[in-house]
Amino acid sequence: MERTQRLIFLALLIGWTIFRLVRYVRVANSKRPGPAVPPSAGALPRPVPAPAAPAAPARAQSPIEPEGRRGRRLAGLLAAAAVFVGGNVLIWAILFAVPAFDNVPTIGRLTAGVLANLFLIRAAGAVARTGSRSQGSPGDDRNPIK
């Protein structure tokens, strides 16, 4: 393409972008309500219930009782982070440290690494979900002293 043709296409692209931005700003600032807001239909809000008093004082947690929900969630998140970081180290080391991939263009290796990260994100999420569920339910009582 010639230089003038490129400049014309660039001007058209910039003009189209400005047109769309102005249109979005006009729609956002209009006085009419948006289509996704449902009407309230005159319903009264529900009364807020009074907070309940604590039933019994909290007891000290035994070191042999299973961890609480927060601990399981933290363990799942740490496992997911380990999978994600370890997978990234492995992927990028293979793509850029193995001599067999030296002939592949850098942009191709970068694209492969980014696409592999999409699978790593899904795998880390699955590990986080299974890691938080695998340690037993809150009703599971494994305390042998009771």
mmCIF file of C-alpha atoms in Angstrom:
data_model
loop_
_atom_site.group_PDB
_atom_site.id
_atom_site.type_symbol
_atom_site.label_atom_id
_atom_site.label_comp_id
_atom_site.label_asym_id
_atom_site.label_seq_id
_atom_site.Cartn_x
_atom_site.Cartn_y
_atom_site.Cartn_z
ATOM 1 C CA MET A 1 0.000 0.000 0.000
ATOM 2 C CA GLU A 2 1.106 3.501 -0.621
ATOM 3 C CA ARG A 3 1.785 5.981 2.098
ATOM 4 C CA THR A 4 -1.262 8.117 1.277
ATOM 5 C CA GLN A 5 -3.540 5.085 1.379
ATOM 6 C CA ARG A 6 -2.203 4.145 4.816
ATOM 7 C CA LEU A 7 -2.772 7.681 6.079
ATOM 8 C CA ILE A 8 -6.359 7.653 4.773
ATOM 9 C CA PHE A 9 -7.081 4.355 6.533
ATOM 10 C CA LEU A 10 -5.485 5.659 9.738
ATOM 11 C CA ALA A 11 -7.622 8.813 9.582
ATOM 12 C CA LEU A 12 -10.745 6.711 9.009
ATOM 13 C CA LEU A 13 -9.864 4.490 11.963
ATOM 14 C CA ILE A 14 -9.280 7.457 14.254
ATOM 15 C CA GLY A 15 -12.517 9.100 13.062
ATOM 16 C CA TRP A 16 -14.519 5.905 13.652
ATOM 17 C CA THR A 17 -13.042 5.570 17.153
ATOM 18 C CA ILE A 18 -13.928 9.165 18.050
ATOM 19 C CA PHE A 19 -17.447 8.694 16.650
ATOM 20 C CA ARG A 20 -18.001 5.589 18.802
ATOM 21 C CA LEU A 21 -16.603 7.262 21.932
ATOM 22 C CA VAL A 22 -18.860 10.302 21.482
ATOM 23 C CA ARG A 23 -21.847 8.015 20.941
ATOM 24 C CA TYR A 24 -21.090 5.990 24.092
ATOM 25 C CA VAL A 25 -20.669 9.170 26.155
ATOM 26 C CA ARG A 26 -24.014 10.517 24.890
ATOM 27 C CA VAL A 27 -25.799 7.276 25.768
ATOM 28 C CA ALA A 28 -24.165 7.182 29.188
ATOM 29 C CA ASN A 29 -25.162 10.787 29.975
ATOM 30 C CA SER A 30 -28.741 10.542 28.732
ATOM 31 C CA LYS A 31 -31.537 11.160 31.219
ATOM 32 C CA ARG A 32 -33.458 8.009 30.383
ATOM 33 C CA PRO A 33 -32.887 4.923 32.534
ATOM 34 C CA GLY A 34 -30.856 2.100 31.079
ATOM 35 C CA PRO A 35 -32.614 -0.986 29.743
ATOM 36 C CA ALA A 36 -31.105 -3.332 32.353
ATOM 37 C CA VAL A 37 -32.563 -1.564 35.403
ATOM 38 C CA PRO A 38 -35.809 -3.256 36.504
ATOM 39 C CA PRO A 39 -38.528 -1.065 38.023
ATOM 40 C CA SER A 40 -39.060 -1.295 41.753
ATOM 41 C CA ALA A 41 -42.873 -1.815 41.351
ATOM 42 C CA GLY A 42 -43.499 0.017 44.608
ATOM 43 C CA ALA A 43 -42.385 -2.843 46.844
ATOM 44 C CA LEU A 44 -41.289 -1.896 50.335
ATOM 45 C CA PRO A 45 -37.876 -3.036 51.498
ATOM 46 C CA ARG A 46 -37.816 -5.898 53.988
ATOM 47 C CA PRO A 47 -37.123 -4.950 57.598
ATOM 48 C CA VAL A 48 -33.642 -5.694 58.838
ATOM 49 C CA PRO A 49 -33.653 -8.377 61.571
ATOM 50 C CA ALA A 50 -31.985 -7.586 64.879
ATOM 51 C CA PRO A 51 -28.578 -9.200 65.367
ATOM 52 C CA ALA A 52 -28.648 -12.357 67.456
ATOM 53 C CA ALA A 53 -26.711 -12.519 70.692
ATOM 54 C CA PRO A 54 -23.817 -14.981 70.832
ATOM 55 C CA ALA A 55 -24.973 -18.326 72.246
ATOM 56 C CA ALA A 56 -21.799 -19.488 73.966
ATOM 57 C CA PRO A 57 -18.275 -18.190 74.364
ATOM 58 C CA ALA A 58 -15.815 -19.449 71.813
ATOM 59 C CA ARG A 59 -13.546 -22.221 73.030
ATOM 60 C CA ALA A 60 -9.900 -22.610 72.193
ATOM 61 C CA GLN A 61 -9.335 -24.725 69.127
ATOM 62 C CA SER A 62 -7.605 -28.021 69.644
ATOM 63 C CA PRO A 63 -4.425 -28.614 67.639
ATOM 64 C CA ILE A 64 -5.710 -32.026 66.537
ATOM 65 C CA GLU A 65 -9.052 -30.794 65.260
ATOM 66 C CA PRO A 66 -9.252 -30.177 61.521
ATOM 67 C CA GLU A 67 -8.448 -26.718 60.288
ATOM 68 C CA GLY A 68 -11.233 -24.272 59.723
ATOM 69 C CA ARG A 69 -12.578 -23.213 56.370
ATOM 70 C CA ARG A 70 -10.038 -20.422 56.097
ATOM 71 C CA GLY A 71 -7.120 -22.817 56.452
ATOM 72 C CA ARG A 72 -8.468 -25.138 53.774
ATOM 73 C CA ARG A 73 -9.016 -22.223 51.439
ATOM 74 C CA LEU A 74 -5.502 -20.939 52.059
ATOM 75 C CA ALA A 75 -4.070 -24.408 51.407
ATOM 76 C CA GLY A 76 -5.999 -24.597 48.123
ATOM 77 C CA LEU A 77 -4.782 -21.162 47.067
ATOM 78 C CA LEU A 78 -1.192 -22.046 47.920
ATOM 79 C CA ALA A 79 -1.469 -25.263 45.905
ATOM 80 C CA ALA A 80 -2.907 -23.307 42.966
ATOM 81 C CA ALA A 81 -0.096 -20.761 43.185
ATOM 82 C CA ALA A 82 2.478 -23.572 43.262
ATOM 83 C CA VAL A 83 0.947 -25.183 40.159
ATOM 84 C CA PHE A 84 0.824 -21.850 38.331
ATOM 85 C CA VAL A 85 4.363 -20.737 39.205
ATOM 86 C CA GLY A 86 5.873 -24.177 38.677
ATOM 87 C CA GLY A 87 4.111 -24.565 35.345
ATOM 88 C CA ASN A 88 5.291 -21.148 34.202
ATOM 89 C CA VAL A 89 8.877 -21.907 35.133
ATOM 90 C CA LEU A 90 8.670 -25.179 33.219
ATOM 91 C CA ILE A 91 6.959 -23.708 30.143
ATOM 92 C CA TRP A 92 9.242 -20.691 29.759
ATOM 93 C CA ALA A 93 12.353 -22.759 30.459
ATOM 94 C CA ILE A 94 11.360 -25.233 27.754
ATOM 95 C CA LEU A 95 10.515 -22.508 25.251
ATOM 96 C CA PHE A 96 13.644 -20.400 25.725
ATOM 97 C CA ALA A 97 16.326 -22.676 27.209
ATOM 98 C CA VAL A 98 15.997 -25.774 25.012
ATOM 99 C CA PRO A 99 18.283 -25.481 21.968
ATOM 100 C CA ALA A 100 15.778 -27.303 19.739
ATOM 101 C CA PHE A 101 13.506 -24.231 19.808
ATOM 102 C CA ASP A 102 16.222 -21.781 18.724
ATOM 103 C CA ASN A 103 15.017 -21.877 15.111
ATOM 104 C CA VAL A 104 11.443 -20.963 16.090
ATOM 105 C CA PRO A 105 10.812 -17.195 15.930
ATOM 106 C CA THR A 106 10.561 -15.430 19.278
ATOM 107 C CA ILE A 107 7.003 -14.244 18.632
ATOM 108 C CA GLY A 108 5.930 -17.852 18.073
ATOM 109 C CA ARG A 109 7.495 -18.983 21.345
ATOM 110 C CA LEU A 110 5.908 -16.068 23.216
ATOM 111 C CA THR A 111 2.507 -16.883 21.736
ATOM 112 C CA ALA A 112 2.863 -20.534 22.694
ATOM 113 C CA GLY A 113 3.797 -19.521 26.249
ATOM 114 C CA VAL A 114 0.795 -17.224 26.617
ATOM 115 C CA LEU A 115 -1.575 -19.857 25.246
ATOM 116 C CA ALA A 116 -0.089 -22.456 27.584
ATOM 117 C CA ASN A 117 -0.738 -20.047 30.465
ATOM 118 C CA LEU A 118 -4.444 -20.155 29.666
ATOM 119 C CA PHE A 119 -4.402 -23.882 30.371
ATOM 120 C CA LEU A 120 -2.318 -23.315 33.500
ATOM 121 C CA ILE A 121 -4.873 -20.857 34.871
ATOM 122 C CA ARG A 122 -7.649 -23.450 34.457
ATOM 123 C CA ALA A 123 -5.493 -26.185 36.006
ATOM 124 C CA ALA A 124 -4.571 -23.982 38.985
ATOM 125 C CA GLY A 125 -8.242 -23.141 39.540
ATOM 126 C CA ALA A 126 -9.140 -26.828 39.516
ATOM 127 C CA VAL A 127 -6.370 -27.566 42.021
ATOM 128 C CA ALA A 128 -7.594 -24.754 44.284
ATOM 129 C CA ARG A 129 -11.154 -26.104 44.233
ATOM 130 C CA THR A 130 -10.170 -29.717 44.907
ATOM 131 C CA GLY A 131 -7.592 -28.735 47.509
ATOM 132 C CA SER A 132 -10.162 -26.800 49.525
ATOM 133 C CA ARG A 133 -12.660 -29.712 49.456
ATOM 134 C CA SER A 134 -10.342 -32.648 50.083
ATOM 135 C CA GLN A 135 -9.654 -32.053 53.770
ATOM 136 C CA GLY A 136 -13.032 -33.048 55.143
ATOM 137 C CA SER A 137 -16.266 -31.326 55.945
ATOM 138 C CA PRO A 138 -16.786 -28.986 58.906
ATOM 139 C CA GLY A 139 -19.040 -31.607 60.565
ATOM 140 C CA ASP A 140 -16.301 -34.272 60.357
ATOM 141 C CA ASP A 141 -15.124 -34.786 63.921
ATOM 142 C CA ARG A 142 -11.766 -36.584 64.127
ATOM 143 C CA ASN A 143 -10.897 -35.537 67.633
ATOM 144 C CA PRO A 144 -9.847 -38.714 69.524
ATOM 145 C CA ILE A 145 -9.834 -36.997 72.945
ATOM 146 C CA LYS A 146 -13.595 -36.356 73.088
#
